[in-house]
mmCIF file of C-alpha atoms and ligand atoms in Angstrom:
data_model
loop_
_atom_site.group_PDB
_atom_site.id
_atom_site.type_symbol
_atom_site.label_atom_id
_atom_site.label_comp_id
_atom_site.label_asym_id
_atom_site.label_seq_id
_atom_site.Cartn_x
_atom_site.Cartn_y
_atom_site.Cartn_z
ATOM 1 C CA MET A 1 18.429 40.062 -4.995
ATOM 2 C CA HIS A 2 17.797 36.824 -6.930
ATOM 3 C CA GLY A 3 20.189 35.030 -9.289
ATOM 4 C CA TYR A 4 23.966 34.780 -9.474
ATOM 5 C CA ALA A 5 25.440 36.403 -6.348
ATOM 6 C CA LEU A 6 29.122 36.406 -7.384
ATOM 7 C CA ASP A 7 29.046 38.887 -10.272
ATOM 8 C CA ASN A 8 32.012 38.444 -12.664
ATOM 9 C CA ALA A 9 32.599 42.232 -12.677
ATOM 10 C CA ALA A 10 34.110 41.971 -9.166
ATOM 11 C CA GLY A 11 37.898 41.980 -8.713
ATOM 12 C CA GLU A 12 37.798 38.590 -6.934
ATOM 13 C CA THR A 13 36.604 36.786 -10.077
ATOM 14 C CA VAL A 14 40.060 35.938 -11.445
ATOM 15 C CA GLU A 15 41.060 34.389 -8.105
ATOM 16 C CA ARG A 16 37.787 32.380 -8.084
ATOM 17 C CA PHE A 17 38.140 31.046 -11.642
ATOM 18 C CA ASN A 18 41.834 30.164 -11.171
ATOM 19 C CA ALA A 19 40.929 28.226 -8.013
ATOM 20 C CA LEU A 20 38.016 26.368 -9.639
ATOM 21 C CA GLU A 21 40.090 25.401 -12.664
ATOM 22 C CA SER A 22 43.062 24.293 -10.592
ATOM 23 C CA CYS A 23 40.997 22.178 -8.154
ATOM 24 C CA TYR A 24 38.238 20.740 -10.323
ATOM 25 C CA ASP A 25 39.208 20.631 -14.030
ATOM 26 C CA THR A 26 40.719 17.132 -13.776
ATOM 27 C CA ALA A 27 37.514 15.708 -12.265
ATOM 28 C CA THR A 28 35.370 17.565 -14.813
ATOM 29 C CA ARG A 29 37.425 16.267 -17.738
ATOM 30 C CA ASP A 30 37.152 12.696 -16.380
ATOM 31 C CA SER A 31 33.345 13.003 -16.294
ATOM 32 C CA LEU A 32 33.179 14.477 -19.782
ATOM 33 C CA ARG A 33 35.403 11.676 -21.151
ATOM 34 C CA ARG A 34 32.967 9.069 -19.758
ATOM 35 C CA THR A 35 30.380 10.219 -22.332
ATOM 36 C CA GLY A 36 32.643 9.022 -25.176
ATOM 37 C CA LEU A 37 33.365 12.634 -26.229
ATOM 38 C CA ALA A 38 35.011 12.542 -29.663
ATOM 39 C CA GLY A 39 36.029 14.568 -32.696
ATOM 40 C CA GLY A 40 33.130 16.146 -34.584
ATOM 41 C CA TRP A 41 30.797 16.519 -31.569
ATOM 42 C CA ASN A 42 28.597 19.605 -31.246
ATOM 43 C CA CYS A 43 28.955 20.841 -27.629
ATOM 44 C CA LEU A 44 27.450 23.567 -25.437
ATOM 45 C CA GLU A 45 29.437 24.880 -22.452
ATOM 46 C CA ILE A 46 27.181 27.047 -20.238
ATOM 47 C CA GLY A 47 28.401 29.685 -17.772
ATOM 48 C CA ALA A 48 31.955 29.028 -18.913
ATOM 49 C CA GLY A 49 33.661 31.443 -16.470
ATOM 50 C CA GLY A 50 37.390 31.505 -17.309
ATOM 51 C CA GLY A 51 36.842 29.077 -20.198
ATOM 52 C CA SER A 52 39.396 26.310 -19.457
ATOM 53 C CA ILE A 53 36.846 23.527 -20.005
ATOM 54 C CA ALA A 54 35.583 25.201 -23.173
ATOM 55 C CA LEU A 55 39.171 25.319 -24.491
ATOM 56 C CA TRP A 56 39.608 21.633 -23.719
ATOM 57 C CA LEU A 57 36.306 20.801 -25.474
ATOM 58 C CA SER A 58 37.510 22.740 -28.506
ATOM 59 C CA ASP A 59 40.639 20.598 -28.579
ATOM 60 C CA MET A 60 38.731 17.334 -28.046
ATOM 61 C CA THR A 61 36.118 17.983 -30.746
ATOM 62 C CA GLY A 62 38.666 19.171 -33.315
ATOM 63 C CA PRO A 63 38.168 20.883 -36.666
ATOM 64 C CA ASP A 64 34.940 18.992 -37.449
ATOM 65 C CA GLY A 65 33.430 19.753 -34.045
ATOM 66 C CA ARG A 66 31.688 22.837 -32.667
ATOM 67 C CA VAL A 67 31.686 24.360 -29.196
ATOM 68 C CA THR A 68 29.161 27.029 -28.269
ATOM 69 C CA VAL A 69 30.394 28.833 -25.158
ATOM 70 C CA THR A 70 27.987 30.958 -23.120
ATOM 71 C CA ASP A 71 27.999 33.187 -20.055
ATOM 72 C CA ILE A 72 25.843 36.093 -18.867
ATOM 73 C CA ALA A 73 29.158 37.928 -18.356
ATOM 74 C CA PRO A 74 31.726 36.414 -20.750
ATOM 75 C CA GLY A 75 34.429 39.054 -20.101
ATOM 76 C CA GLN A 76 36.691 36.646 -18.141
ATOM 77 C CA LEU A 77 37.027 34.019 -20.876
ATOM 78 C CA ALA A 78 40.611 33.107 -21.818
ATOM 79 C CA PRO A 79 41.575 35.203 -24.889
ATOM 80 C CA GLY A 80 42.835 32.040 -26.660
ATOM 81 C CA LEU A 81 39.274 30.754 -26.782
ATOM 82 C CA LEU A 82 38.109 33.519 -29.088
ATOM 83 C CA ALA A 83 40.768 32.508 -31.623
ATOM 84 C CA CYS A 84 39.628 28.844 -31.848
ATOM 85 C CA PRO A 85 37.918 28.329 -35.229
ATOM 86 C CA ASN A 86 35.446 25.742 -33.866
ATOM 87 C CA VAL A 87 34.289 27.968 -30.972
ATOM 88 C CA GLN A 88 31.421 30.441 -30.859
ATOM 89 C CA VAL A 89 31.124 32.670 -27.770
ATOM 90 C CA LEU A 90 27.725 34.068 -26.806
ATOM 91 C CA ARG A 91 26.603 36.458 -24.081
ATOM 92 C CA HIS A 92 23.614 34.343 -23.108
ATOM 93 C CA ASP A 93 21.331 33.884 -20.103
ATOM 94 C CA VAL A 94 20.451 30.195 -19.790
ATOM 95 C CA VAL A 95 17.240 31.084 -17.915
ATOM 96 C CA ASN A 96 15.706 33.489 -20.424
ATOM 97 C CA ASP A 97 17.504 33.404 -23.783
ATOM 98 C CA ALA A 98 16.613 31.065 -26.626
ATOM 99 C CA LEU A 99 18.201 27.617 -26.835
ATOM 100 C CA PRO A 100 17.965 25.434 -29.951
ATOM 101 C CA GLU A 101 15.919 22.213 -29.699
ATOM 102 C CA ALA A 102 17.488 18.746 -30.244
ATOM 103 C CA GLU A 103 20.848 20.221 -31.240
ATOM 104 C CA PHE A 104 23.773 19.192 -29.038
ATOM 105 C CA ASP A 105 25.749 15.959 -28.594
ATOM 106 C CA LEU A 106 26.966 17.216 -25.202
ATOM 107 C CA ILE A 107 25.857 19.976 -22.828
ATOM 108 C CA HIS A 108 28.001 20.786 -19.791
ATOM 109 C CA ALA A 109 27.748 23.338 -16.977
ATOM 110 C CA ARG A 110 29.773 23.578 -13.758
ATOM 111 C CA LEU A 111 28.476 25.525 -10.751
ATOM 112 C CA VAL A 112 25.846 27.448 -12.697
ATOM 113 C CA LEU A 113 22.423 25.894 -11.976
ATOM 114 C CA LEU A 114 23.251 25.771 -8.229
ATOM 115 C CA HIS A 115 22.980 29.574 -8.229
ATOM 116 C CA LEU A 116 19.785 29.889 -10.266
ATOM 117 C CA PRO A 117 16.359 29.798 -8.586
ATOM 118 C CA GLU A 118 14.956 28.490 -11.911
ATOM 119 C CA ARG A 119 17.380 25.508 -11.929
ATOM 120 C CA ARG A 120 14.691 22.838 -12.455
ATOM 121 C CA ALA A 121 13.164 24.633 -15.447
ATOM 122 C CA VAL A 122 16.684 25.188 -16.836
ATOM 123 C CA LEU A 123 17.427 21.467 -16.496
ATOM 124 C CA GLN A 124 14.332 20.701 -18.589
ATOM 125 C CA ARG A 125 15.414 23.256 -21.216
ATOM 126 C CA LEU A 126 18.854 21.615 -21.393
ATOM 127 C CA VAL A 127 17.346 18.155 -21.904
ATOM 128 C CA ARG A 128 15.227 19.492 -24.791
ATOM 129 C CA SER A 129 18.334 21.053 -26.324
ATOM 130 C CA LEU A 130 20.127 17.678 -26.519
ATOM 131 C CA ARG A 131 19.805 15.708 -29.717
ATOM 132 C CA PRO A 132 18.371 12.205 -29.115
ATOM 133 C CA GLY A 133 21.252 10.186 -27.619
ATOM 134 C CA GLY A 134 23.089 13.370 -26.532
ATOM 135 C CA TRP A 135 24.655 13.735 -23.061
ATOM 136 C CA LEU A 136 24.063 16.195 -20.224
ATOM 137 C CA VAL A 137 26.878 16.580 -17.666
ATOM 138 C CA LEU A 138 26.452 18.862 -14.650
ATOM 139 C CA ASP A 139 29.098 19.464 -11.981
ATOM 140 C CA GLU A 140 27.673 20.987 -8.795
ATOM 141 C CA PHE A 141 28.775 21.369 -5.185
ATOM 142 C CA ASP A 142 27.152 19.964 -2.108
ATOM 143 C CA CYS A 143 28.274 22.731 0.269
ATOM 144 C CA SER A 144 27.053 20.945 3.416
ATOM 145 C CA TRP A 145 30.199 18.883 4.066
ATOM 146 C CA THR A 146 33.326 21.018 4.493
ATOM 147 C CA PRO A 147 34.856 19.835 7.785
ATOM 148 C CA VAL A 148 37.944 21.612 9.103
ATOM 149 C CA LEU A 149 40.790 19.073 8.941
ATOM 150 C CA MET A 150 43.606 20.839 10.807
ATOM 151 C CA THR A 151 43.899 24.004 12.908
ATOM 152 C CA PRO A 152 46.853 26.039 14.210
ATOM 153 C CA TYR A 153 44.981 26.895 17.444
ATOM 154 C CA GLU A 154 41.842 25.944 19.341
ATOM 155 C CA GLY A 155 38.717 27.643 18.049
ATOM 156 C CA ALA A 156 39.900 28.189 14.473
ATOM 157 C CA GLU A 157 37.276 25.745 13.188
ATOM 158 C CA VAL A 158 34.532 27.826 14.861
ATOM 159 C CA THR A 159 35.751 30.909 12.989
ATOM 160 C CA PHE A 160 35.699 29.033 9.682
ATOM 161 C CA GLU A 161 32.259 27.609 10.340
ATOM 162 C CA ARG A 162 30.749 30.958 11.380
ATOM 163 C CA VAL A 163 32.013 32.839 8.323
ATOM 164 C CA HIS A 164 31.196 29.960 5.985
ATOM 165 C CA ALA A 165 27.631 29.761 7.344
ATOM 166 C CA GLY A 166 27.228 33.503 6.659
ATOM 167 C CA PHE A 167 28.532 32.991 3.122
ATOM 168 C CA LEU A 168 26.099 30.129 2.433
ATOM 169 C CA GLU A 169 23.200 32.173 3.873
ATOM 170 C CA SER A 170 24.130 35.005 1.491
ATOM 171 C CA LEU A 171 24.033 32.635 -1.483
ATOM 172 C CA THR A 172 20.759 31.093 -0.306
ATOM 173 C CA GLU A 173 19.033 34.458 0.019
ATOM 174 C CA SER A 174 19.930 35.043 -3.657
ATOM 175 C CA GLY A 175 18.109 31.840 -4.592
ATOM 176 C CA ALA A 176 21.025 29.373 -4.591
ATOM 177 C CA ASP A 177 20.505 25.770 -3.495
ATOM 178 C CA VAL A 178 23.759 25.004 -1.692
ATOM 179 C CA THR A 179 23.002 21.250 -1.571
ATOM 180 C CA TRP A 180 21.956 21.034 -5.240
ATOM 181 C CA GLY A 181 24.839 18.613 -5.967
ATOM 182 C CA ARG A 182 23.273 15.809 -3.921
ATOM 183 C CA LYS A 183 19.988 16.201 -5.830
ATOM 184 C CA LEU A 184 21.417 15.787 -9.335
ATOM 185 C CA PHE A 185 21.073 12.022 -9.625
ATOM 186 C CA GLY A 186 17.357 12.106 -8.759
ATOM 187 C CA GLU A 187 16.730 15.190 -10.894
ATOM 188 C CA PHE A 188 18.373 13.545 -13.912
ATOM 189 C CA VAL A 189 16.235 10.404 -13.506
ATOM 190 C CA ARG A 190 13.075 12.518 -13.022
ATOM 191 C CA ALA A 191 13.926 14.516 -16.156
ATOM 192 C CA GLY A 192 13.717 11.277 -18.173
ATOM 193 C CA LEU A 193 17.446 10.913 -18.870
ATOM 194 C CA SER A 194 18.846 7.394 -19.283
ATOM 195 C CA GLU A 195 22.217 5.846 -18.312
ATOM 196 C CA VAL A 196 22.313 8.245 -15.335
ATOM 197 C CA SER A 197 25.453 8.051 -13.186
ATOM 198 C CA SER A 198 27.164 10.301 -10.682
ATOM 199 C CA THR A 199 30.558 10.548 -8.998
ATOM 200 C CA THR A 200 31.791 12.859 -6.242
ATOM 201 C CA PHE A 201 35.235 14.425 -5.904
ATOM 202 C CA ALA A 202 36.762 16.110 -2.850
ATOM 203 C CA MET A 203 40.256 16.944 -1.578
ATOM 204 C CA ALA A 204 42.013 18.684 1.326
ATOM 205 C CA TRP A 205 42.594 22.443 0.995
ATOM 206 C CA PRO A 206 45.489 23.621 3.225
ATOM 207 C CA GLY A 207 46.071 27.318 3.898
ATOM 208 C CA GLY A 208 47.949 28.885 0.989
ATOM 209 C CA SER A 209 46.534 26.411 -1.586
ATOM 210 C CA ALA A 210 44.467 27.217 -4.670
ATOM 211 C CA GLY A 211 41.412 25.797 -2.906
ATOM 212 C CA ALA A 212 41.885 28.047 0.129
ATOM 213 C CA SER A 213 41.952 30.999 -2.263
ATOM 214 C CA LEU A 214 38.419 30.070 -3.420
ATOM 215 C CA HIS A 215 37.173 30.731 0.129
ATOM 216 C CA HIS A 216 39.204 33.956 0.167
ATOM 217 C CA ALA A 217 37.673 35.200 -3.099
ATOM 218 C CA ASN A 218 34.130 34.276 -2.063
ATOM 219 C CA THR A 219 34.214 35.713 1.460
ATOM 220 C CA THR A 220 35.973 38.890 0.305
ATOM 221 C CA GLN A 221 33.449 39.538 -2.466
ATOM 222 C CA LEU A 222 30.461 38.990 -0.170
ATOM 223 C CA ALA A 223 32.042 40.402 3.031
ATOM 224 C CA ASP A 224 29.310 43.031 3.558
ATOM 225 C CA ARG A 225 26.512 40.526 3.121
ATOM 226 C CA ILE A 226 28.228 37.996 5.399
ATOM 227 C CA GLN A 227 28.481 40.678 8.106
ATOM 228 C CA GLY A 228 24.788 41.365 7.504
ATOM 229 C CA HIS A 229 24.205 37.809 8.751
ATOM 230 C CA GLY A 230 25.754 38.689 12.126
ATOM 231 C CA VAL A 231 29.367 37.680 11.414
ATOM 232 C CA PRO A 232 31.818 40.178 12.974
ATOM 233 C CA ALA A 233 34.492 41.751 10.732
ATOM 234 C CA GLU A 234 37.089 40.328 13.131
ATOM 235 C CA ASP A 235 36.043 36.767 12.167
ATOM 236 C CA LEU A 236 36.491 37.560 8.492
ATOM 237 C CA HIS A 237 40.029 38.839 9.150
ATOM 238 C CA LEU A 238 40.853 35.768 11.254
ATOM 239 C CA LEU A 239 39.587 33.502 8.471
ATOM 240 C CA TRP A 240 41.656 35.320 5.828
ATOM 241 C CA SER A 241 44.797 34.708 7.976
ATOM 242 C CA LEU A 242 43.891 31.029 8.388
ATOM 243 C CA LEU A 243 43.484 30.674 4.624
ATOM 244 C CA GLU A 244 47.157 31.707 4.265
ATOM 245 C CA ASP A 245 48.353 29.457 7.106
ATOM 246 C CA PRO A 246 49.715 25.990 6.101
ATOM 247 C CA ARG A 247 48.833 24.731 9.618
ATOM 248 C CA PHE A 248 45.140 25.136 8.709
ATOM 249 C CA ALA A 249 43.261 22.802 6.312
ATOM 250 C CA VAL A 250 39.638 22.353 5.325
ATOM 251 C CA GLN A 251 37.882 19.771 3.193
ATOM 252 C CA SER A 252 37.037 21.074 -0.274
ATOM 253 C CA TYR A 253 33.469 21.347 -1.447
ATOM 254 C CA PRO A 254 32.465 17.889 -2.677
ATOM 255 C CA MET A 255 31.757 18.290 -6.408
ATOM 256 C CA VAL A 256 29.079 15.918 -7.689
ATOM 257 C CA SER A 257 29.334 15.181 -11.430
ATOM 258 C CA ALA A 258 26.179 13.721 -12.926
ATOM 259 C CA CYS A 259 25.878 12.342 -16.476
ATOM 260 C CA GLY A 260 22.731 11.300 -18.295
ATOM 261 C CA ARG A 261 21.598 10.690 -21.840
ATOM 262 C CA ARG A 262 18.512 11.782 -23.775
ATOM 263 C CA GLU A 263 16.543 8.797 -25.053
ATOM 264 C CA ARG A 264 17.220 8.016 -28.718
HETATM 265 C C1 LIG B 1 30.706 29.882 -10.173
HETATM 266 S S1 LIG B 1 31.014 30.464 -11.781
HETATM 267 C C2 LIG B 1 31.600 28.968 -12.560
HETATM 268 C C3 LIG B 1 32.412 29.246 -13.802
HETATM 269 C C4 LIG B 1 32.877 27.988 -14.542
HETATM 270 N N1 LIG B 1 31.739 27.202 -14.999
HETATM 271 C C5 LIG B 1 33.770 27.155 -13.681
HETATM 272 O O1 LIG B 1 33.279 26.231 -13.022
HETATM 273 O O2 LIG B 1 34.986 27.431 -13.625
HETATM 274 C C6 LIG B 1 29.382 30.627 -12.503
HETATM 275 C C7 LIG B 1 29.400 31.204 -13.917
HETATM 276 O O3 LIG B 1 28.046 31.130 -14.421
HETATM 277 C C8 LIG B 1 27.719 32.348 -15.050
HETATM 278 N N2 LIG B 1 26.256 32.524 -14.972
HETATM 279 C C9 LIG B 1 25.525 32.894 -13.896
HETATM 280 N N3 LIG B 1 24.222 32.969 -14.212
HETATM 281 C C10 LIG B 1 24.118 32.606 -15.518
HETATM 282 C C11 LIG B 1 23.031 32.503 -16.440
HETATM 283 N N4 LIG B 1 21.775 32.787 -16.052
HETATM 284 N N5 LIG B 1 23.288 32.120 -17.709
HETATM 285 C C12 LIG B 1 24.568 31.850 -18.105
HETATM 286 N N6 LIG B 1 25.640 31.955 -17.287
HETATM 287 C C13 LIG B 1 25.420 32.321 -16.012
HETATM 288 C C14 LIG B 1 28.483 33.394 -14.249
HETATM 289 O O4 LIG B 1 28.642 34.618 -14.958
HETATM 290 C C15 LIG B 1 29.807 32.675 -13.980
HETATM 291 O O5 LIG B 1 30.730 32.870 -15.022
#
């Protein structure tokens, strides 16, 4: 069972993409702006999910720009995206399908390579697909630091931690690297990119917030596999109540955004 564990065909996908966009789009846009993104750029958005960043890139690059938008399962992309004249949508697997060489001014992916066992080879493919001077921006989680910040009763943090550990084990057995975010800076330098920088964004997620709903979507979709890691169903139900409870709060996943440039 290797590769992306959170198949977009599942009913929880809309909840997941809404949560990701609501919590992380501002930080992603800030990182993309740091590249000098401008009208006329030729961009590639990989594993676009709901497509909010692709839509924004379409706006930023304007009528003279181009945005190629890919996903292995592009069925959740915002319908408005398909109507943008400077956008091309492709059903495309970044591991196995062809990518043009020396083509793009900017390549961006958020939370895609983390899931792929072939992430290092994919990173090399992405570097080759940049034109000289082009930018690679990856946004990835480091899932190892999600402390519980507030609990309505004693022991609630143990419930969160037990279910969350089962969730991360389920991702890992599919080939994910749940601490990939912390490795980006070194991987970018090793890949020969220049002007490498990285920033990290995190926030509090109280029960009932968009962020809490990301945990709900993830643990609901993989509930059977989480239980397969020894987590009782009762813990899952307790967690789902906590995620609705404003007296509970957990730190978000820290999202590391790394930028680097192909040598001219
Ligand atoms: C966690 S979601 C993130 C979606 C979006 N980038 C965001 O952050 O809102 C991962 C996305 O990557 C896509 N994906 C997974 N494996 C892929 C692959 N091999 N090639 C292209 N896309 C892939 C999934 O279908 C899904 O839409």
